[in-house]
Coordinates of N, CA, C and O in Angstrom, one line a residue:
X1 N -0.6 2.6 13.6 CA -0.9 1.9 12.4 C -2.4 2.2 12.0 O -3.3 2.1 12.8
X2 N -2.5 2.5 10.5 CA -4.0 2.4 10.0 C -4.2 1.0 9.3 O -3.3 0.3 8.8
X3 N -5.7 0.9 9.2 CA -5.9 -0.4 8.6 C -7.3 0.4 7.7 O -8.4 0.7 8.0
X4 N -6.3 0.4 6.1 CA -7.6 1.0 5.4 C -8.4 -0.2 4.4 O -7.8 -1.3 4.1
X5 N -9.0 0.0 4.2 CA -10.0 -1.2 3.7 C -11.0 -0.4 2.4 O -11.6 0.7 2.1
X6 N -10.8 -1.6 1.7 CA -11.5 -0.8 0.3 C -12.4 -1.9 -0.2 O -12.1 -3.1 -0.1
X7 N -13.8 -1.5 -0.9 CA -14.4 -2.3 -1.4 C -14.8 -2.1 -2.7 O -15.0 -1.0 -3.3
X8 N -15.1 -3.8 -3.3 CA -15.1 -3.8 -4.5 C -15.8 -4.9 -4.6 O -15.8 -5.8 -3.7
X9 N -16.7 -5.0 -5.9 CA -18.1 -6.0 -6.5 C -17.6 -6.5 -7.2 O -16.9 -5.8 -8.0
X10 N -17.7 -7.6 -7.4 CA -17.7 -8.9 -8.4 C -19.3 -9.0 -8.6 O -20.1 -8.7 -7.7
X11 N -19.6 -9.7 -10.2 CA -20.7 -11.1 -10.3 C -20.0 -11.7 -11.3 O -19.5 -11.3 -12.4
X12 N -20.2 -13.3 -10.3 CA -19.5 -14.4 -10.6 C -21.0 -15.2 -10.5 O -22.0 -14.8 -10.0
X13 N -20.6 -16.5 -11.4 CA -21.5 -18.1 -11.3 C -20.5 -19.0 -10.5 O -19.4 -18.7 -10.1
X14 N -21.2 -20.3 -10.3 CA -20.8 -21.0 -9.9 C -21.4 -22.3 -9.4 O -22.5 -22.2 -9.0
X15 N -20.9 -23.2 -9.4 CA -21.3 -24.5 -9.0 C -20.8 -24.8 -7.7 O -19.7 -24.4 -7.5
X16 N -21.3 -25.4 -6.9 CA -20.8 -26.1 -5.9 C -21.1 -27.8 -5.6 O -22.2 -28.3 -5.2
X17 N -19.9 -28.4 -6.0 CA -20.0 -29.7 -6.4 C -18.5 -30.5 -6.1 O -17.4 -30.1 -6.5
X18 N -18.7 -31.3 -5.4 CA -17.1 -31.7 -4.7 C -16.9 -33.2 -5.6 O -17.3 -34.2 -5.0
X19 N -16.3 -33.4 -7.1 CA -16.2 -34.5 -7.7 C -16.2 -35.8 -6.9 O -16.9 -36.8 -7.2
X20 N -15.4 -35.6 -5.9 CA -15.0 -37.0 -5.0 C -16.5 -37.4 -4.1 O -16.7 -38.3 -3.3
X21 N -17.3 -36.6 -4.6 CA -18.8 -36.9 -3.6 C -19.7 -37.4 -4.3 O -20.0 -36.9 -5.3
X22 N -20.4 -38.7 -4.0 CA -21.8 -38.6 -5.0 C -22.5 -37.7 -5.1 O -22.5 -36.7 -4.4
X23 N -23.4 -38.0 -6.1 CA -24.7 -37.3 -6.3 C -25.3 -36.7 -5.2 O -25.0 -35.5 -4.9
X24 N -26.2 -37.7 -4.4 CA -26.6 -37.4 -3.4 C -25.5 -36.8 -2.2 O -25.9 -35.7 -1.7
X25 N -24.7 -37.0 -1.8 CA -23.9 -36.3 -0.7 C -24.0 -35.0 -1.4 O -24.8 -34.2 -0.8
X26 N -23.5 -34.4 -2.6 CA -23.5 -33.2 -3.4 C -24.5 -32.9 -2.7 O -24.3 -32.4 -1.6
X27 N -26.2 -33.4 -3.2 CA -26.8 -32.3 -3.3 C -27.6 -32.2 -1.3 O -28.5 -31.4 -1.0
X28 N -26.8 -33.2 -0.4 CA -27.5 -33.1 0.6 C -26.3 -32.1 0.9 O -26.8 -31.0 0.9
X29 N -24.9 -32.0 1.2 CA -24.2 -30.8 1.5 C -24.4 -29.7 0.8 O -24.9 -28.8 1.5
X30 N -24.2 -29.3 -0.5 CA -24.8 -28.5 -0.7 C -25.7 -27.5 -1.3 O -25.5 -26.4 -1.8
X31 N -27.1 -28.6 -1.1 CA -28.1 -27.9 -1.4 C -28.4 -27.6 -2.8 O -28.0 -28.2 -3.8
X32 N -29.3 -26.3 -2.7 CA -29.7 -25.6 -4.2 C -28.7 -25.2 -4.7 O -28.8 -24.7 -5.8
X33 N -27.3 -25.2 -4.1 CA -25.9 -24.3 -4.5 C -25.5 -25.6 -5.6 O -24.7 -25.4 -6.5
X34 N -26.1 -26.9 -5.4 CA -25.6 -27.6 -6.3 C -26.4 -27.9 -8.1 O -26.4 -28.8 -8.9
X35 N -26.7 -26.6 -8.0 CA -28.1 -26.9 -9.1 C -27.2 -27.2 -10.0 O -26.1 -26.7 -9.6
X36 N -27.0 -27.9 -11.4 CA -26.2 -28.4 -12.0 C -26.1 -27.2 -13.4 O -25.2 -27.2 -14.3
X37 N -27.1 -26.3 -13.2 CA -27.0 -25.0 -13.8 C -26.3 -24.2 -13.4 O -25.9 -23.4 -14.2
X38 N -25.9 -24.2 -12.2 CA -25.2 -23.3 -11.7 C -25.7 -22.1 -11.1 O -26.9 -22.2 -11.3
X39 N -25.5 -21.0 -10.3 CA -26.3 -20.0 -10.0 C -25.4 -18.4 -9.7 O -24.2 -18.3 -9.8
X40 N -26.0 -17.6 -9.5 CA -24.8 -16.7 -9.6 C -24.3 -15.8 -8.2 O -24.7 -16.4 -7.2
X41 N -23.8 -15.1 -7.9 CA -23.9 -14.1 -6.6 C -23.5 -12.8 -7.3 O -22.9 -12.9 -8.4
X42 N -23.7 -11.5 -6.7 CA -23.0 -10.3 -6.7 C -21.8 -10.3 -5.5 O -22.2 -10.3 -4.3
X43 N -20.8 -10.4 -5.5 CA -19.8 -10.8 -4.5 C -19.6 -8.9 -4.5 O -19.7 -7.9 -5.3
X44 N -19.1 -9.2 -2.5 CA -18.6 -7.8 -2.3 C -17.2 -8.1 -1.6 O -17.2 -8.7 -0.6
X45 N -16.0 -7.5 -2.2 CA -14.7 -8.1 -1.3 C -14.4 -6.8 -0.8 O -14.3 -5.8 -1.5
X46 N -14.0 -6.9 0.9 CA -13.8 -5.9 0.7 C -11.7 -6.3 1.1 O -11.3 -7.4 1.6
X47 N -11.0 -5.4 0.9 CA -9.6 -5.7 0.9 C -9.1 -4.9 1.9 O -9.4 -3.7 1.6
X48 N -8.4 -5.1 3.1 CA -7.7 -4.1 4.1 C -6.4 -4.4 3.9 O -6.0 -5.5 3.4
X49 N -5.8 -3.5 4.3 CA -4.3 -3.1 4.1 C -3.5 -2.6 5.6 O -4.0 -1.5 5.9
X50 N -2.9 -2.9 6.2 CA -2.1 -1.6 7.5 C -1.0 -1.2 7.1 O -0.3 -1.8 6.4
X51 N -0.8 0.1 7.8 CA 0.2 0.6 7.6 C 0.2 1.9 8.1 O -0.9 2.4 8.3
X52 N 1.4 2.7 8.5 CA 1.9 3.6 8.9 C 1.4 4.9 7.9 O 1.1 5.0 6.7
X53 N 1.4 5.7 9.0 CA 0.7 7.1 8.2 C 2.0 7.9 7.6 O 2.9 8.2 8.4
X54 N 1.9 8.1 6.3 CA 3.2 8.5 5.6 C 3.0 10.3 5.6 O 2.1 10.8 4.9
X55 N 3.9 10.9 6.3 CA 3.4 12.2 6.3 C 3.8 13.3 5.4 O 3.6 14.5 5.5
X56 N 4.3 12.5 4.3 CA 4.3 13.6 3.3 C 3.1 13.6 2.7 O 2.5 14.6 2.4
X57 N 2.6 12.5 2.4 CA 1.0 12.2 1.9 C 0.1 12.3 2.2 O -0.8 12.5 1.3
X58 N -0.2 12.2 3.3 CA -1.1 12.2 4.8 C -1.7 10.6 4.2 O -2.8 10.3 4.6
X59 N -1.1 9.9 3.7 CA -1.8 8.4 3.4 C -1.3 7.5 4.2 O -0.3 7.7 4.8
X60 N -2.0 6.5 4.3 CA -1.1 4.9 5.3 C -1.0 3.9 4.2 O -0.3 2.9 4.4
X61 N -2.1 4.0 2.4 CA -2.3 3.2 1.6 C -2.5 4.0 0.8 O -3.3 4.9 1.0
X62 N -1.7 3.9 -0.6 CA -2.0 4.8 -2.1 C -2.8 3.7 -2.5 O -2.4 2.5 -2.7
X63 N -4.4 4.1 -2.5 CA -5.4 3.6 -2.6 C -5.5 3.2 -4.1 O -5.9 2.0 -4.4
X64 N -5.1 4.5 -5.3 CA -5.1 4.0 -6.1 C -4.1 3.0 -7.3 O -4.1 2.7 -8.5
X65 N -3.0 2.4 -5.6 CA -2.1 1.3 -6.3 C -3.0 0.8 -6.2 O -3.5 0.5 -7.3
X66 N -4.0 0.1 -4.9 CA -4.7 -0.8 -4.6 C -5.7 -1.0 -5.4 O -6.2 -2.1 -5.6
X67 N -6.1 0.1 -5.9 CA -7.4 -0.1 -7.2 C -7.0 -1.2 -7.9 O -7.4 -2.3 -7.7
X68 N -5.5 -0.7 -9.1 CA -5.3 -1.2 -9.7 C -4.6 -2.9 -9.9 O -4.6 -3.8 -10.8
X69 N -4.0 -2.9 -8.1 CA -3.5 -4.1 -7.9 C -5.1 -5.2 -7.9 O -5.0 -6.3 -8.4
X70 N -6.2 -4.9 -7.3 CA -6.9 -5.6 -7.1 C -7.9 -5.8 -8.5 O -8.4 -6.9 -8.8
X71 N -8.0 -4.3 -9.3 CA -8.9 -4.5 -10.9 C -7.8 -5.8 -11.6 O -8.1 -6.8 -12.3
X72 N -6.7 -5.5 -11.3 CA -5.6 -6.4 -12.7 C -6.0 -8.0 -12.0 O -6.5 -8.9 -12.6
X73 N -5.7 -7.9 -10.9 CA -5.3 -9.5 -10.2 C -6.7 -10.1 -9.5 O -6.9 -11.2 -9.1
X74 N -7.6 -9.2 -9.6 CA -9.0 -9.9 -8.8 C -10.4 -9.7 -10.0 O -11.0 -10.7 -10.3
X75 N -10.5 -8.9 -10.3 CA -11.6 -8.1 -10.9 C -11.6 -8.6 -12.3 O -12.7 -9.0 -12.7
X76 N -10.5 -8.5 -13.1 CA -10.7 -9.2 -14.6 C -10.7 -10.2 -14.5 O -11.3 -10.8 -15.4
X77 N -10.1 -10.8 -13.6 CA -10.0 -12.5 -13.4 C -11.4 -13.3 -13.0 O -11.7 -14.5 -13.2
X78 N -12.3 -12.5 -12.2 CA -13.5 -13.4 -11.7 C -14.8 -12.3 -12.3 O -15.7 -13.0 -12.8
X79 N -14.9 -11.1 -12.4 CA -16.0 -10.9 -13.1 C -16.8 -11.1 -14.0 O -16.3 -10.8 -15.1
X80 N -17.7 -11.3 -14.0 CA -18.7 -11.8 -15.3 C -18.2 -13.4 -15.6 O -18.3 -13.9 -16.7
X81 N -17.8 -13.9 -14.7 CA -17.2 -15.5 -14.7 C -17.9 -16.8 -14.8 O -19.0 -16.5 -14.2
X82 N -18.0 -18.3 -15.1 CA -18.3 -19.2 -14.3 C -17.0 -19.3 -13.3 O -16.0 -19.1 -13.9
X83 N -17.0 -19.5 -12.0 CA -16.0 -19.9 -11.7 C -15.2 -21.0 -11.8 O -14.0 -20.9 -11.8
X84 N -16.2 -22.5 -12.0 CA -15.5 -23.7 -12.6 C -15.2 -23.9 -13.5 O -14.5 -24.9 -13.6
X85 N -15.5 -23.2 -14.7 CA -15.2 -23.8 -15.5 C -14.2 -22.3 -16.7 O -14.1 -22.5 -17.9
X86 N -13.9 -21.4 -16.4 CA -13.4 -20.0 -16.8 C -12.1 -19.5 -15.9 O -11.3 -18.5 -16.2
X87 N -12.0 -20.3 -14.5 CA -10.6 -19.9 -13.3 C -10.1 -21.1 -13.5 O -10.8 -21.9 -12.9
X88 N -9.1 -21.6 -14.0 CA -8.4 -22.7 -13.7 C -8.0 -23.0 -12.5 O -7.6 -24.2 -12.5
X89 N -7.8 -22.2 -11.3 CA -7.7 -22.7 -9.9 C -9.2 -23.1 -9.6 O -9.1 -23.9 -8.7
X90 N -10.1 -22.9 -9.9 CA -11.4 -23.8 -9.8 C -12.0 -25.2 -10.1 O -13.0 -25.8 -9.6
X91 N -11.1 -25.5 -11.5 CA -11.0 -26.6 -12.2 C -11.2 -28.0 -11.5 O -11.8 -29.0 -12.0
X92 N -10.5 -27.9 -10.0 CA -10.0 -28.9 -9.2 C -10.8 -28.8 -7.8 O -11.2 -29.8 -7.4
X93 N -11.0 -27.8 -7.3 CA -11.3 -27.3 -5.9 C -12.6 -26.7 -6.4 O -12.8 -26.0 -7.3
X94 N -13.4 -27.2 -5.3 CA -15.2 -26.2 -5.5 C -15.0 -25.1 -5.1 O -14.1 -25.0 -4.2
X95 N -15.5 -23.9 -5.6 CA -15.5 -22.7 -5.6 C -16.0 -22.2 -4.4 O -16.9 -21.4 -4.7
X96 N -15.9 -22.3 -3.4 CA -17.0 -21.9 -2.4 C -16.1 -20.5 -2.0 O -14.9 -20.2 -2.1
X97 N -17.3 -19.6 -1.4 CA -16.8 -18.3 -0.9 C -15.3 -18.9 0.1 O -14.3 -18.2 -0.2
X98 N -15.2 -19.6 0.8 CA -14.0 -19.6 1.7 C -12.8 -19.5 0.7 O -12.0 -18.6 0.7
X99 N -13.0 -20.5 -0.1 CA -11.8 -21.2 -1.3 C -11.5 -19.7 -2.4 O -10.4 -19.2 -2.9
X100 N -12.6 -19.4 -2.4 CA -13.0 -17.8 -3.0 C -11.8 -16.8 -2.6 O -10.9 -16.3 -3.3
X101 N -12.1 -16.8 -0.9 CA -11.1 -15.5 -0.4 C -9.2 -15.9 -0.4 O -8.3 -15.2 -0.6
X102 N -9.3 -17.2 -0.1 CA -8.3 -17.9 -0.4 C -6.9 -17.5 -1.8 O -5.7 -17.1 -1.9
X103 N -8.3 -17.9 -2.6 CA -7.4 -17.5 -3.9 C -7.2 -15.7 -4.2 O -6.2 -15.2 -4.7
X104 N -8.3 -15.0 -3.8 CA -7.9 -13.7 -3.9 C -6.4 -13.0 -2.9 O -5.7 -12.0 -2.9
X105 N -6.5 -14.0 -2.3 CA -5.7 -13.3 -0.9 C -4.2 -14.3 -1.8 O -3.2 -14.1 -1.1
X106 N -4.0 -14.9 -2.6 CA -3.0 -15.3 -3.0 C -2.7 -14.8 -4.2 O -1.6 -15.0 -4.8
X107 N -3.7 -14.0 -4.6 CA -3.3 -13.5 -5.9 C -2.6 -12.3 -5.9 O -1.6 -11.9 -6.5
X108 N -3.5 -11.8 -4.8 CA -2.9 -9.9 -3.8 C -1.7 -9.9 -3.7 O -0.8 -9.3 -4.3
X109 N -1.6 -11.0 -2.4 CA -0.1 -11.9 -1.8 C 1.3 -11.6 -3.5 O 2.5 -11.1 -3.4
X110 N 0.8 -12.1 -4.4 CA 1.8 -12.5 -5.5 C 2.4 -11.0 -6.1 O 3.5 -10.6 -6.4
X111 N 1.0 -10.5 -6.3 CA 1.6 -9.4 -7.1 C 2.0 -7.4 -6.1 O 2.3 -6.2 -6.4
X112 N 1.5 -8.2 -4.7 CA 1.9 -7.2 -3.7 C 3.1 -6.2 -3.7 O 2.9 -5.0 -3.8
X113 N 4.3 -6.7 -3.8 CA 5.5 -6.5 -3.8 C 5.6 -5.4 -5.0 O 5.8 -4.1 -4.9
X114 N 5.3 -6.1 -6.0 CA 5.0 -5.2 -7.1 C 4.7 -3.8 -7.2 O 5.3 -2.9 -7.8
X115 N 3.4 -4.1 -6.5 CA 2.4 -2.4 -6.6 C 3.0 -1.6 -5.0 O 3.1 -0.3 -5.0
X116 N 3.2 -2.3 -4.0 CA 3.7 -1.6 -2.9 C 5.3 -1.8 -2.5 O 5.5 -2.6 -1.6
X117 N 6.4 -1.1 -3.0 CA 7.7 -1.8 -3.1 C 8.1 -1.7 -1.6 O 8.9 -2.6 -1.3
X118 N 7.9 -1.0 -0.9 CA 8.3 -0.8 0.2 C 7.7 -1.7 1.4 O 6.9 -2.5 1.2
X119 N 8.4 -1.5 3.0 CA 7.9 -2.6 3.6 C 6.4 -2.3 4.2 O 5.9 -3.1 5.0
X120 N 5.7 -1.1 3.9 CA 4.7 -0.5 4.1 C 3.5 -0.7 2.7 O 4.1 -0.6 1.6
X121 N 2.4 -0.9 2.6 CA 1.7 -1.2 3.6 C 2.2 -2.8 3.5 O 3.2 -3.3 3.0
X122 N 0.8 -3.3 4.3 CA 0.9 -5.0 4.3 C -0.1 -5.6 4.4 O -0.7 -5.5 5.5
X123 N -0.9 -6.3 3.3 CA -2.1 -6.9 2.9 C -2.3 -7.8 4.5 O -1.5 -8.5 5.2
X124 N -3.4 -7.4 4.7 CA -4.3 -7.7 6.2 C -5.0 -8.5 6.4 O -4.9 -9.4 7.3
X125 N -6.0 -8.4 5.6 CA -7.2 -9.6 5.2 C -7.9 -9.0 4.3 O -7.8 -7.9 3.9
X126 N -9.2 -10.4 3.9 CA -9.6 -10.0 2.5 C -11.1 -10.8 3.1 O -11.1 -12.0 3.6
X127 N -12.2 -9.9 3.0 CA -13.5 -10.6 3.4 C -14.3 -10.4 2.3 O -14.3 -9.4 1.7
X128 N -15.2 -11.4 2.1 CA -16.3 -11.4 1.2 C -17.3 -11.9 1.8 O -17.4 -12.7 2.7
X129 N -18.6 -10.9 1.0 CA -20.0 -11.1 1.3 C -20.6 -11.9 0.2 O -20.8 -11.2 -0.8
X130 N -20.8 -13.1 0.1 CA -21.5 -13.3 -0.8 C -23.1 -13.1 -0.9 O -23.7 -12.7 -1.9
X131 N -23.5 -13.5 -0.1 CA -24.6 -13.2 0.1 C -25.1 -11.7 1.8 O -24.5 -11.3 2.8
X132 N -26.2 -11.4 1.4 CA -26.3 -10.7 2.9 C -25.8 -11.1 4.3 O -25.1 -10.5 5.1
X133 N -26.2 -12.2 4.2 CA -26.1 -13.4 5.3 C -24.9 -14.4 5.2 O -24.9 -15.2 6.2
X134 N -24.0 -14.5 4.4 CA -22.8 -15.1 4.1 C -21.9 -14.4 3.8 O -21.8 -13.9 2.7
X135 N -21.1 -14.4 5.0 CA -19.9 -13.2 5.0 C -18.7 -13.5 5.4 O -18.3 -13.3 6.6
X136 N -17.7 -14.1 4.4 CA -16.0 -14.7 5.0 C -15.1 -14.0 5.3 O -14.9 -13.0 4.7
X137 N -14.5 -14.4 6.2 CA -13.0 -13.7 5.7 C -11.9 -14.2 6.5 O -12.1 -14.8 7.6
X138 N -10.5 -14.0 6.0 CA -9.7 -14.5 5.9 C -8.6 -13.9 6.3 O -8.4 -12.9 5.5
X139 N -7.6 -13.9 7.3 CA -6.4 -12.8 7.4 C -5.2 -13.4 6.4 O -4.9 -14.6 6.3
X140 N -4.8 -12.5 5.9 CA -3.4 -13.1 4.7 C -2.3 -13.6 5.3 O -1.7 -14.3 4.5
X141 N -1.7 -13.6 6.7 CA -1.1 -14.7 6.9 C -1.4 -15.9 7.5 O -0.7 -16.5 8.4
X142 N -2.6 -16.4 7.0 CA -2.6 -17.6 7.3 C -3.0 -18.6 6.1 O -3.4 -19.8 6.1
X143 N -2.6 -17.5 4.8 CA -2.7 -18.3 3.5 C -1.1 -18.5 3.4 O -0.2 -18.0 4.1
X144 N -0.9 -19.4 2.2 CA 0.9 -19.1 1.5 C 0.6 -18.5 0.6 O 1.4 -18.1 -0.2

């Protein structure tokens, strides 16, 4: 089995602010991330895939399904974004990088079947950098 992995840049805004919290809890959890302006990141996601080496192709992943599955379902949806107030799954839930990979890895998840009909490949995990130093990630079955 190969596990190919592709990356791709987002910049998103965002707030980090948990309604059910005061003021103060907000801004002692989290920080300058709670500036009420909001602030932005360059996000780097990167997306892995496994699967079997298909030998007519010499591929394990038609990379350029994956382009497309991830520009349609990840990339127009959060680029150039606020995230609270522009993603309606944000609306409710603070946007934080974890909640971030979350929702990408459910969006993948939805429209998967779609772009890969077969039982090859199989979305793997989905990690983001948001910062140098802040780096998640998430394996896809342990989302729904």
């Amino acid at each position: 089995m190969f596990r190919v992995t592709r990356r791709y840049r987002f910049a998103a805004s965002h707030r980090l602010h948990a309604p059910q919290l005061d003021e103060e809890r907000n801004r002692r959890i989290y920080g300058k991330c709670n500036n009420p302006f909001g602030h932005g990141h360059n996000y780097e996601v990167l997306v892995t895939a496994v699967g079997p080496l298909d030998p007519a192709t010499g591929y394990a992943v038609d990379r350029a399904a994956l382009d497309r599955l991830v520009a349609g379902r990840v990339l127009d949806a959060f680029d150039h974004r606020n995230l609270n107030t522009e993603v309606p799954q944000f609306a409710e839930v603070v946007p934080t990088s974890e909640n971030l990979a979350v929702e990408i890895c459910r969006r993948l998840k939805r429209g998967w079947s779609e772009a890969f009909p077969g039982e090859w490949p199989r979305l793997d995990k989905i990690r983001i950098a948001e910062t140098e130093r802040n780096i998640f990630e998430i394996r896809s079955d342990e989302v729904e």
